[in-house]
Amino acid sequence: MAKKDRIVNENTSEEFTGIKVTKPASYAAGARGVKVALEHAVGEMGAVRAFQTLAKLNQIGGIDCPGCAWLDPDDKRSVLGEYCENGAKALAEEATLKRVTPDFFAEHSVTEMSNWSDFKIGKSGRLTHPMFLDKGAVHYKPIAWDEAFKIIGKELKKLKDPNEAIFYTSGRSSNEAAFLYGLFARAYGTLNMPDCSNMCHESSGVALSETVGIGKGSVTLDDLHKAEVVIVIGQNPGTNHPRMLTALSKCKDAGGSVIAINPLEEAGLKRFKNPQSVSDMLSLGTAITDVFLRVRINEDIALLKVIQKKLLELDEKEGDVLDHDFIAEKTIGYRSLKSDLNKHNLDDLIDQSGVEESAIDDAVKILAPAKRIIICWAMGLTQHKNGVENIKECVNLLLMKGSIGKEGAGTCPVRGHSNVQGDRSVGIVHTPSKAIASALKKSFDIDVPMEHGYDTVHSIMAMHDKKAKVFVSLGGNFVSAAPDTAYTAQALKNCSMTVAVSTKLNRTHMITGKRALILPTLGRSEKDVSNGKHRFVTVENSMGKVHTSHGSLDPASDHLMSEPEIVANIAYATLGDSSKVDWMSLGVDYNAIRDVISEVVGGFNDYNERVVEGSGFYLPNNAREGDFSKVKGRKARFSVCNLPYHDLDADDFLLTSIRSHDQFNTTIYGLDDRYRGVFNERRVLFMNPSDMKYHKLKKLDVVNITSHYDGETRLAPKFLIVPYKIPSQNLACYFPEANTLIPIDQFADGSQTPISKSVKVKVTKVE
């Protein structure tokens, strides 16, 4: 990579939109949340259509929310609405009445649209026709489906090596589409199957696989209700997974406690007004957090080590604090962990964490007698250089307490996208799997490649270096989701062809290869009908339960095609009859896809029968059962984790990227972040007031943010300073606006997840 300054604005408009700053909210949801949700739904869908469709959201036999992967109750669902504010927004975005037609593309050039904000692009509406951008053209033009597939097939067939193709998957895709996509990639001859989990929970999967033998969480929704203590760390459920607040409030009602660990105190973890509870709506609601620990960015390991040391000390004095029977029978590595903890000075650890010792002591008092503890986390832990070790340190605490493999206890990585976990379960992985390879050889005589494919970061590098030449995306907004925006944009531009299977217009449609195709697909909320027969798809939630999703709305256009059918057509156009896979039949018959999954993927036996029984079925989970035999040594493993080191000078800051309350991943619903008190603006930088004073900055001053890695300077221009309660020398701003600062070659050890939550930056006032 050349050493140079990288100044780019591929990601969003730099124009300010009229900021208003108020005091941050003291609670989440309530009547205001209901009002905002309905305004979005009715505004995009119309009143009757909105209420009819929302009534089916997350109901058994209804529409699975296209937003987050939070789980639904196994049995009874609320008739008032089994969804949250952001779930209603996600549905409204997909079911909008706005349309992006061929006339729209004729009116607006790619150059023009690339200067729009992500918000404006996303609000354009649903795609209605397959579109083609030829080499040198500035306007997309409509193209027939058959012709589009011929172009893709021809481009893939002329590649010298299958590894010159990249097949990216978004977590929105169904199990059926994802499996067929993975089957095609393997039959084509590559494991280049990066997906969005590479950029979010890959660190969780690696850490959990190495310590407890499964790369998924071990708890169910019922466990959260029965926990004595739930630790929420590096996560903001009030915005990112609002229905989780209902589970936390039920835990509190049953006598449980919640410990929140985060650099920012979030409204949802202060107090929750459940819209389905009359008493909550008429009162102050439920106080969620019992103890809040305002940790410095990426100093969670230091804090967790303090807690462990204090628990060890209590156990030695009073006994019955740690579960020694569990440790002896079920774990290995405890002596090494204890020896490592004894090497660290307590005061030094406390100072590094940035948390007051009295607050830590309050947390320890809650944890000491508890037997049933759950730790929930998200990207606040995973997207760091030491993301894998962050998760391992959480596991250490649970193992000390014997809090894995029992009711009301365990690990809970909270997945961000609705089926990112399902995609992985059915085979979207860039690493070799002997089990899948053997099954596909037996079923279809496919010789699956056994060398590692590219993950997301290395896919970008390969495209940038022109080692990969064709990029196909099954959903997602790749350029806005990926790190190092300028580098990623150039990588895509270097491709001979980029293909996007999408429901709505997004920025990736503007940052393309020499030629580009947009293939419009059905949304999850829409009827999927073939030969007069309604089809359903299946997904997996954050707790490993597989269930159905049935669309009910008329499609946005008669020219849409389902994702499985699109994948099947691409596969057939590329491979023809050279494989034993009947691509076209599978694309039409989802039951047939599920039958193949039953044969190929463990845990999916009798898939078609079990998924339609009640609310679906849970996949096997050894950690949930207290079986750690899949771990090296056949026992759960304690880990010795290093403390992070951030060499910050006086003018350096550590920046974390966050979501506003008006967005989900890269989808921007609006310009308000009402929980943090920021309205009508996204280009904001949250800063500690004492740091503002030291650097002679005032509220709403305009600043540039720069990161400096390996001789390169990356610039994110023109952000407005907003004073906020955040640790000194820590900053926060929204993504994707901050993604341009994240270096492509800085990622988590072991998982290659970009360091989106701990980027070293400088701030300069714009005069």
Coordinates of C-alpha atoms in Angstrom, one line a residue, residues 194-676:
P194 CA -16.9 -13.0 3.0
D195 CA -19.9 -11.9 4.9
C196 CA -21.0 -9.1 7.2
S197 CA -20.1 -11.2 10.3
N198 CA -16.5 -10.7 9.4
M199 CA -17.0 -7.0 10.3
C200 CA -19.0 -7.6 13.5
H201 CA -19.1 -10.8 15.5
E202 CA -16.3 -12.8 14.0
S203 CA -14.3 -12.1 17.2
S204 CA -17.1 -13.7 19.2
G205 CA -17.1 -16.8 17.0
V206 CA -13.4 -17.3 17.2
A207 CA -13.2 -16.7 21.0
L208 CA -16.2 -18.9 21.9
S209 CA -15.1 -21.7 19.6
E210 CA -11.7 -21.8 21.3
T211 CA -13.1 -21.6 24.9
V212 CA -16.5 -23.4 25.0
G213 CA -16.6 -25.2 21.7
I214 CA -19.3 -23.4 19.7
G215 CA -19.1 -20.0 18.0
K216 CA -22.6 -18.9 19.2
G217 CA -24.2 -17.8 22.4
S218 CA -25.4 -20.4 24.9
V219 CA -28.6 -18.9 26.3
T220 CA -32.2 -18.6 25.4
L221 CA -34.7 -15.9 26.1
D222 CA -36.0 -17.8 29.1
D223 CA -32.5 -17.8 30.5
L224 CA -32.5 -14.0 30.5
H225 CA -35.7 -13.9 32.5
K226 CA -34.2 -16.3 35.1
A227 CA -30.7 -14.8 35.4
E228 CA -29.6 -13.4 38.8
V229 CA -27.3 -11.0 37.0
V230 CA -27.1 -9.8 33.4
I231 CA -23.9 -7.9 32.4
V232 CA -24.5 -5.7 29.3
I233 CA -21.0 -4.8 28.0
G234 CA -20.1 -2.9 24.8
Q235 CA -23.7 -2.8 23.7
N236 CA -26.5 -0.3 23.5
P237 CA -29.7 -2.3 23.4
G238 CA -32.0 0.7 23.6
T239 CA -31.1 1.6 20.0
N240 CA -29.6 -1.6 18.5
H241 CA -31.9 -4.3 20.0
P242 CA -34.7 -2.5 21.7
R243 CA -36.8 -5.6 22.4
M244 CA -33.9 -6.8 24.7
L245 CA -35.1 -4.1 27.2
T246 CA -38.3 -6.1 27.7
A247 CA -36.2 -9.2 28.6
L248 CA -34.1 -7.1 31.0
S249 CA -37.1 -5.6 32.6
K250 CA -38.5 -9.1 33.2
C251 CA -35.2 -10.1 34.7
K252 CA -35.5 -7.1 37.1
D253 CA -39.1 -8.0 37.9
A254 CA -38.0 -11.4 39.0
G255 CA -35.4 -10.0 41.3
G256 CA -32.4 -10.0 39.0
S257 CA -29.8 -7.2 38.6
V258 CA -28.2 -5.5 35.6
I259 CA -24.6 -4.3 35.4
A260 CA -23.9 -2.0 32.4
I261 CA -20.4 -1.5 31.1
N262 CA -19.8 1.1 28.4
P263 CA -18.0 4.3 27.7
L264 CA -21.3 6.1 27.1
E265 CA -24.3 5.9 29.4
E266 CA -27.2 5.1 27.1
A267 CA -30.9 6.0 27.8
G268 CA -32.1 2.4 27.2
L269 CA -30.0 1.1 30.1
K270 CA -31.1 3.9 32.4
R271 CA -34.8 3.3 32.3
F272 CA -37.4 1.6 30.1
K273 CA -41.0 2.5 29.6
N274 CA -42.5 -0.7 28.1
P275 CA -45.2 0.5 25.5
Q276 CA -47.2 -2.7 26.3
S277 CA -47.4 -2.0 30.0
V278 CA -50.0 0.6 31.2
S279 CA -48.2 0.9 34.5
D280 CA -44.9 1.6 32.8
M281 CA -46.4 4.2 30.5
L282 CA -48.1 6.0 33.3
S283 CA -45.1 5.9 35.7
L284 CA -41.3 6.4 35.4
G285 CA -41.0 3.0 33.9
T286 CA -38.5 0.3 35.0
A287 CA -35.0 1.3 36.1
I288 CA -32.7 -1.1 34.2
T289 CA -29.2 -0.7 35.4
D290 CA -28.2 -1.3 39.0
V291 CA -24.5 -0.4 38.5
F292 CA -23.1 1.6 35.6
L293 CA -19.3 1.3 34.9
R294 CA -18.1 4.0 32.6
V295 CA -15.1 2.2 31.2
R296 CA -12.6 3.8 28.9
I297 CA -12.8 2.7 25.2
N298 CA -11.3 -0.8 24.9
E299 CA -10.2 -1.1 28.5
D300 CA -12.7 -3.8 29.3
I301 CA -10.1 -6.4 30.0
A302 CA -8.5 -4.2 32.7
L303 CA -11.9 -3.8 34.3
L304 CA -12.8 -7.5 34.1
K305 CA -9.5 -8.4 35.6
V306 CA -10.2 -6.0 38.5
I307 CA -13.6 -7.7 39.0
Q308 CA -12.0 -11.2 38.9
K309 CA -9.2 -10.2 41.3
K310 CA -11.8 -8.9 43.8
L311 CA -13.9 -12.0 43.5
L312 CA -10.8 -14.2 44.1
E313 CA -10.0 -12.2 47.2
L314 CA -13.5 -12.6 48.5
D315 CA -13.5 -16.3 47.8
E316 CA -10.3 -16.8 49.7
K317 CA -11.7 -14.8 52.7
E318 CA -15.3 -16.0 52.7
G319 CA -15.6 -19.0 50.4
D320 CA -18.5 -20.0 48.1
V321 CA -17.9 -17.1 45.7
L322 CA -16.3 -19.1 42.9
D323 CA -17.7 -22.5 41.7
H324 CA -14.7 -24.7 42.4
D325 CA -16.5 -27.9 41.6
F326 CA -17.3 -26.6 38.1
I327 CA -13.8 -25.3 37.7
A328 CA -12.3 -28.7 38.6
E329 CA -14.7 -30.8 36.6
K330 CA -15.4 -28.7 33.5
T331 CA -12.4 -26.4 32.9
I332 CA -8.7 -26.3 32.2
G333 CA -6.3 -23.3 32.6
Y334 CA -7.5 -22.0 35.9
R335 CA -4.1 -22.0 37.6
S336 CA -2.6 -20.0 34.7
L337 CA -5.5 -17.5 34.9
K338 CA -5.0 -17.1 38.7
S339 CA -1.3 -16.7 38.3
D340 CA -1.8 -14.0 35.6
L341 CA -4.3 -12.1 37.8
N342 CA -1.8 -12.2 40.7
K343 CA 0.8 -10.5 38.5
H344 CA -1.3 -7.4 38.0
N345 CA -1.4 -4.5 40.4
L346 CA -5.0 -3.8 41.4
D347 CA -4.6 0.0 41.5
D348 CA -2.9 0.0 38.1
L349 CA -5.8 -2.0 36.6
I350 CA -8.4 0.3 38.1
D351 CA -6.5 3.4 36.8
Q352 CA -6.3 1.9 33.3
S353 CA -10.0 1.0 33.2
G354 CA -11.0 4.6 34.1
V355 CA -13.8 3.3 36.5
E356 CA -14.2 4.5 40.1
E357 CA -13.3 1.7 42.5
S358 CA -16.4 2.2 44.5
A359 CA -18.6 1.5 41.5
I360 CA -16.6 -1.7 40.8
D361 CA -17.1 -2.7 44.4
D362 CA -20.8 -2.3 44.0
A363 CA -20.7 -4.6 40.9
V364 CA -18.7 -7.2 42.8
K365 CA -21.2 -7.2 45.7
I366 CA -23.9 -8.1 43.2
L367 CA -21.8 -10.8 41.4
A368 CA -20.3 -12.5 44.5
P369 CA -23.3 -14.4 45.6
A370 CA -24.8 -14.9 42.2
K371 CA -24.8 -18.4 40.5
R372 CA -26.7 -17.5 37.4
I373 CA -24.9 -14.9 35.3
I374 CA -25.3 -13.9 31.7
I375 CA -22.9 -11.6 29.8
C376 CA -24.3 -9.9 26.7
W377 CA -22.1 -8.0 24.3
A378 CA -21.9 -6.6 20.8
M379 CA -19.5 -4.7 18.7
G380 CA -18.2 -2.5 21.6
L381 CA -16.1 -5.6 22.4
T382 CA -15.5 -7.3 19.1
Q383 CA -14.2 -4.5 16.8
H384 CA -10.8 -3.9 18.4
K385 CA -7.3 -5.2 17.8
N386 CA -7.8 -7.4 20.8
G387 CA -11.5 -8.2 20.1
V388 CA -11.0 -12.0 20.5
E389 CA -9.3 -11.6 23.9
N390 CA -12.1 -9.2 25.0
I391 CA -14.6 -12.0 24.6
K392 CA -12.3 -14.6 26.2
E393 CA -12.0 -12.4 29.3
C394 CA -15.8 -12.4 29.5
V395 CA -15.8 -16.2 29.3
N396 CA -13.1 -16.2 32.1
L397 CA -15.5 -14.5 34.5
L398 CA -18.4 -16.9 33.6
L399 CA -16.2 -19.9 34.0
M400 CA -15.0 -18.7 37.5
K401 CA -18.6 -18.5 38.5
G402 CA -19.7 -21.7 36.9
S403 CA -22.1 -19.7 34.9
I404 CA -22.2 -21.6 31.6
G405 CA -24.3 -24.7 30.8
K406 CA -27.0 -24.0 33.4
E407 CA -30.4 -22.4 33.4
G408 CA -30.2 -18.6 33.6
A409 CA -26.5 -18.4 32.8
G410 CA -24.2 -18.2 29.8
T411 CA -22.8 -16.3 26.9
C412 CA -25.0 -13.9 24.8
P413 CA -23.4 -12.3 21.8
V414 CA -26.2 -10.1 20.4
R415 CA -26.2 -10.3 16.6
G416 CA -26.9 -7.2 14.7
H417 CA -28.5 -8.4 11.5
S418 CA -31.6 -10.6 11.2
N419 CA -30.0 -13.7 9.8
V420 CA -26.2 -13.2 9.9
Q421 CA -26.0 -16.2 12.3
G422 CA -28.2 -18.3 10.0
D423 CA -26.0 -17.6 7.0
R424 CA -23.0 -19.0 8.8
S425 CA -24.9 -22.0 10.0
V426 CA -25.9 -23.1 6.5
G427 CA -22.4 -22.7 5.1
I428 CA -21.4 -19.1 4.4
V429 CA -17.9 -19.4 5.7
H430 CA -14.5 -18.6 4.0
T431 CA -12.7 -21.4 6.0
P432 CA -12.7 -25.0 4.9
S433 CA -15.2 -27.5 6.4
K434 CA -14.4 -31.2 6.0
A435 CA -18.0 -32.1 7.0
I436 CA -19.6 -29.9 4.3
A437 CA -17.0 -30.9 1.7
S438 CA -17.6 -34.6 2.3
A439 CA -21.4 -34.1 2.2
L440 CA -21.3 -32.2 -1.0
K441 CA -19.0 -34.7 -2.6
K442 CA -21.5 -37.5 -1.6
S443 CA -24.6 -35.6 -2.7
F444 CA -23.4 -33.8 -5.8
D445 CA -19.9 -35.1 -6.6
I446 CA -18.5 -31.6 -6.0
D447 CA -14.8 -31.3 -5.3
V448 CA -14.9 -28.5 -2.7
P449 CA -11.7 -26.5 -2.5
M450 CA -10.0 -26.8 0.9
E451 CA -7.8 -23.7 0.9
H452 CA -9.0 -20.7 2.9
G453 CA -10.9 -18.1 1.0
Y454 CA -10.9 -14.4 1.5
D455 CA -12.6 -12.8 4.5
T456 CA -14.0 -9.3 4.1
V457 CA -10.8 -7.3 4.7
H458 CA -8.7 -9.6 2.5
S459 CA -11.4 -9.6 -0.2
I460 CA -11.0 -5.8 -0.3
M461 CA -7.3 -6.1 -0.4
A462 CA -7.5 -8.6 -3.2
M463 CA -9.8 -6.4 -5.3
H464 CA -7.5 -3.4 -4.6
D465 CA -4.5 -5.3 -5.8
K466 CA -6.5 -6.6 -8.8
K467 CA -6.1 -10.2 -7.7
A468 CA -9.9 -10.4 -7.5
K469 CA -11.9 -9.1 -10.5
V470 CA -15.6 -9.9 -10.0
F471 CA -17.6 -8.9 -6.9
V472 CA -21.1 -10.3 -6.3
S473 CA -23.1 -9.1 -3.2
L474 CA -26.1 -10.9 -1.9
G475 CA -27.7 -8.0 -0.1
G476 CA -25.9 -5.3 1.9
N477 CA -24.3 -1.9 1.3
F478 CA -20.7 -3.0 1.1
V479 CA -18.9 0.2 0.5
S480 CA -20.7 1.9 3.5
A481 CA -20.2 -1.0 5.8
A482 CA -16.6 -1.7 5.1
P483 CA -13.6 0.0 6.7
D484 CA -11.2 2.5 5.0
T485 CA -13.8 3.9 2.6
A486 CA -11.4 5.3 0.0
Y487 CA -9.5 2.1 -0.2
T488 CA -12.6 0.0 -0.4
A489 CA -14.1 2.3 -3.1
Q490 CA -11.0 1.9 -5.2
A491 CA -11.0 -1.8 -4.7
L492 CA -14.5 -2.0 -6.2
K493 CA -13.6 0.3 -9.0
N494 CA -10.7 -2.0 -9.9
C495 CA -13.1 -4.9 -10.6
S496 CA -14.2 -5.8 -14.1
M497 CA -17.7 -6.3 -12.8
T498 CA -19.7 -5.7 -9.7
V499 CA -23.1 -7.3 -9.1
A500 CA -25.5 -6.2 -6.3
V501 CA -28.7 -8.2 -5.3
S502 CA -30.7 -5.5 -3.5
T503 CA -34.1 -4.3 -2.4
K504 CA -33.3 -0.6 -2.3
L505 CA -30.8 1.9 -3.7
N506 CA -27.6 2.3 -1.7
R507 CA -24.2 3.8 -2.0
T508 CA -22.5 0.6 -3.3
H509 CA -24.6 1.0 -6.5
M510 CA -22.6 4.2 -7.2
I511 CA -19.1 2.8 -6.5
T512 CA -18.8 0.1 -9.1
G513 CA -16.5 -1.9 -11.3
K514 CA -16.0 -1.3 -15.0
R515 CA -19.5 -2.7 -15.5
A516 CA -22.2 -3.1 -12.9
L517 CA -25.6 -4.8 -12.4
I518 CA -28.3 -4.2 -9.9
L519 CA -30.6 -7.2 -9.5
P520 CA -33.8 -6.2 -7.6
T521 CA -35.1 -8.8 -5.2
L522 CA -38.2 -9.4 -3.1
G523 CA -38.2 -8.1 0.4
R524 CA -38.9 -10.3 3.4
S525 CA -42.3 -8.6 3.9
E526 CA -43.5 -9.4 0.3
K527 CA -45.4 -12.4 -1.0
D528 CA -43.2 -15.0 -2.7
V529 CA -45.3 -16.8 -5.2
S530 CA -44.3 -19.4 -7.8
N531 CA -46.8 -21.2 -10.0
G532 CA -49.6 -20.0 -7.8
K533 CA -47.9 -21.4 -4.7
H534 CA -46.8 -19.2 -1.7
R535 CA -43.3 -19.9 -0.5
F536 CA -41.7 -19.1 2.8
V537 CA -38.1 -18.7 3.9
T538 CA -36.4 -19.5 7.1
V539 CA -33.9 -17.6 9.4
E540 CA -32.0 -18.2 12.6
N541 CA -32.2 -15.8 15.5
S542 CA -29.4 -14.7 17.9
M543 CA -30.1 -17.6 20.2
G544 CA -29.8 -20.3 17.5
K545 CA -33.5 -20.9 16.8
V546 CA -34.6 -21.5 13.2
H547 CA -38.1 -20.3 12.2
T548 CA -40.1 -19.3 9.2
S549 CA -40.9 -16.0 7.6
H550 CA -44.0 -15.5 5.4
G551 CA -44.3 -12.3 3.3
S552 CA -47.8 -10.8 3.0
L553 CA -47.5 -7.7 0.9
D554 CA -47.8 -7.5 -2.9
P555 CA -44.3 -7.1 -4.4
A556 CA -43.0 -3.6 -5.1
S557 CA -42.8 -4.5 -8.8
D558 CA -43.7 -7.3 -11.2
H559 CA -40.1 -7.4 -12.3
L560 CA -38.6 -8.6 -8.9
M561 CA -37.2 -12.0 -8.4
S562 CA -36.6 -13.9 -5.2
E563 CA -33.0 -14.3 -3.9
P564 CA -32.9 -18.1 -4.3
E565 CA -34.1 -17.8 -7.9
I566 CA -31.5 -15.1 -8.6
V567 CA -28.7 -17.3 -7.2
A568 CA -29.9 -20.3 -9.1
N569 CA -30.0 -18.4 -12.4
I570 CA -26.5 -17.0 -11.8
A571 CA -25.2 -20.5 -11.0
Y572 CA -26.8 -22.1 -14.1
A573 CA -25.6 -19.3 -16.4
T574 CA -22.1 -19.9 -15.0
L575 CA -22.0 -23.7 -14.6
G576 CA -24.8 -24.9 -16.8
D577 CA -25.1 -28.7 -16.7
S578 CA -21.5 -29.3 -15.7
S579 CA -22.5 -30.2 -12.1
K580 CA -25.1 -32.6 -10.7
V581 CA -27.0 -29.7 -9.0
D582 CA -30.3 -29.0 -10.6
W583 CA -30.0 -25.2 -10.0
M584 CA -33.2 -24.1 -11.6
S585 CA -35.3 -26.6 -9.7
L586 CA -33.8 -25.7 -6.4
G587 CA -34.3 -22.0 -7.1
V588 CA -38.0 -22.6 -7.5
D589 CA -38.5 -25.2 -4.7
Y590 CA -37.4 -24.0 -1.3
N591 CA -38.5 -27.3 0.3
A592 CA -36.0 -29.0 -2.0
I593 CA -33.3 -26.6 -0.8
R594 CA -34.2 -27.4 2.9
D595 CA -34.0 -31.1 2.1
V596 CA -30.5 -30.6 0.8
I597 CA -29.5 -28.6 3.8
S598 CA -30.8 -31.5 6.0
E599 CA -28.4 -33.8 4.1
V600 CA -25.4 -31.5 4.2
V601 CA -25.5 -29.4 7.4
G602 CA -25.5 -30.9 10.9
G603 CA -28.4 -30.1 13.2
F604 CA -30.9 -29.5 10.3
N605 CA -32.3 -33.0 10.1
D606 CA -36.0 -33.2 9.2
Y607 CA -35.7 -29.4 8.4
N608 CA -39.0 -29.1 6.5
E609 CA -41.0 -30.9 9.1
R610 CA -39.6 -29.3 12.2
V611 CA -39.5 -25.7 11.0
V612 CA -43.3 -25.5 10.6
E613 CA -44.0 -27.0 14.0
G614 CA -45.0 -24.2 16.4
S615 CA -42.3 -21.5 16.5
G616 CA -39.5 -23.6 14.9
F617 CA -36.6 -25.5 16.4
Y618 CA -33.3 -24.8 18.2
L619 CA -30.0 -26.0 16.6
P620 CA -27.7 -28.1 18.8
N621 CA -25.7 -26.1 21.3
N622 CA -23.1 -28.0 23.3
A623 CA -22.3 -25.1 25.6
R624 CA -25.9 -24.7 26.5
E625 CA -25.9 -28.3 27.7
G626 CA -22.6 -27.9 29.6
D627 CA -20.7 -30.1 27.1
F628 CA -17.3 -28.7 26.3
S629 CA -15.8 -31.8 24.7
K630 CA -15.4 -29.9 21.4
V631 CA -12.7 -27.7 22.9
K632 CA -9.1 -28.8 22.7
G633 CA -8.6 -30.7 25.9
R634 CA -12.3 -31.6 26.0
K635 CA -13.0 -29.0 28.7
A636 CA -13.9 -25.3 28.7
R637 CA -10.8 -23.2 28.6
F638 CA -9.6 -20.3 30.7
S639 CA -7.5 -17.8 28.8
V640 CA -4.7 -15.5 29.8
C641 CA -5.5 -12.3 28.0
N642 CA -3.1 -9.3 27.6
L643 CA -4.0 -5.8 28.5
P644 CA -4.5 -3.5 25.5
Y645 CA -2.0 -0.7 24.9
H646 CA -2.9 2.6 23.3
D647 CA 0.0 5.0 23.2
L648 CA -1.9 8.2 23.3
D649 CA -0.1 11.6 23.3
A650 CA -1.7 14.6 24.8
D651 CA -3.3 15.6 21.5
D652 CA -4.4 12.0 20.6
F653 CA -7.9 10.5 21.1
L654 CA -9.4 7.0 20.8
L655 CA -12.5 7.1 18.6
T656 CA -15.3 4.6 18.7
S657 CA -18.0 4.5 16.0
I658 CA -21.7 4.2 17.1
R659 CA -25.2 4.1 15.6
S660 CA -27.6 6.9 16.0
H661 CA -31.1 6.0 17.2
D662 CA -32.4 6.7 13.6
Q663 CA -30.3 4.0 11.8
F664 CA -29.8 0.3 11.6
N665 CA -26.3 -0.7 10.4
T666 CA -25.8 1.4 7.2
T667 CA -29.5 2.2 6.7
I668 CA -30.3 5.7 7.8
Y669 CA -34.0 6.1 8.9
G670 CA -33.7 9.8 9.8
L671 CA -31.4 12.5 11.1
D672 CA -32.4 12.4 14.8
D673 CA -30.6 10.7 17.7
R674 CA -33.1 11.7 20.3
Y675 CA -31.7 9.4 23.1
R676 CA -28.5 11.3 23.0

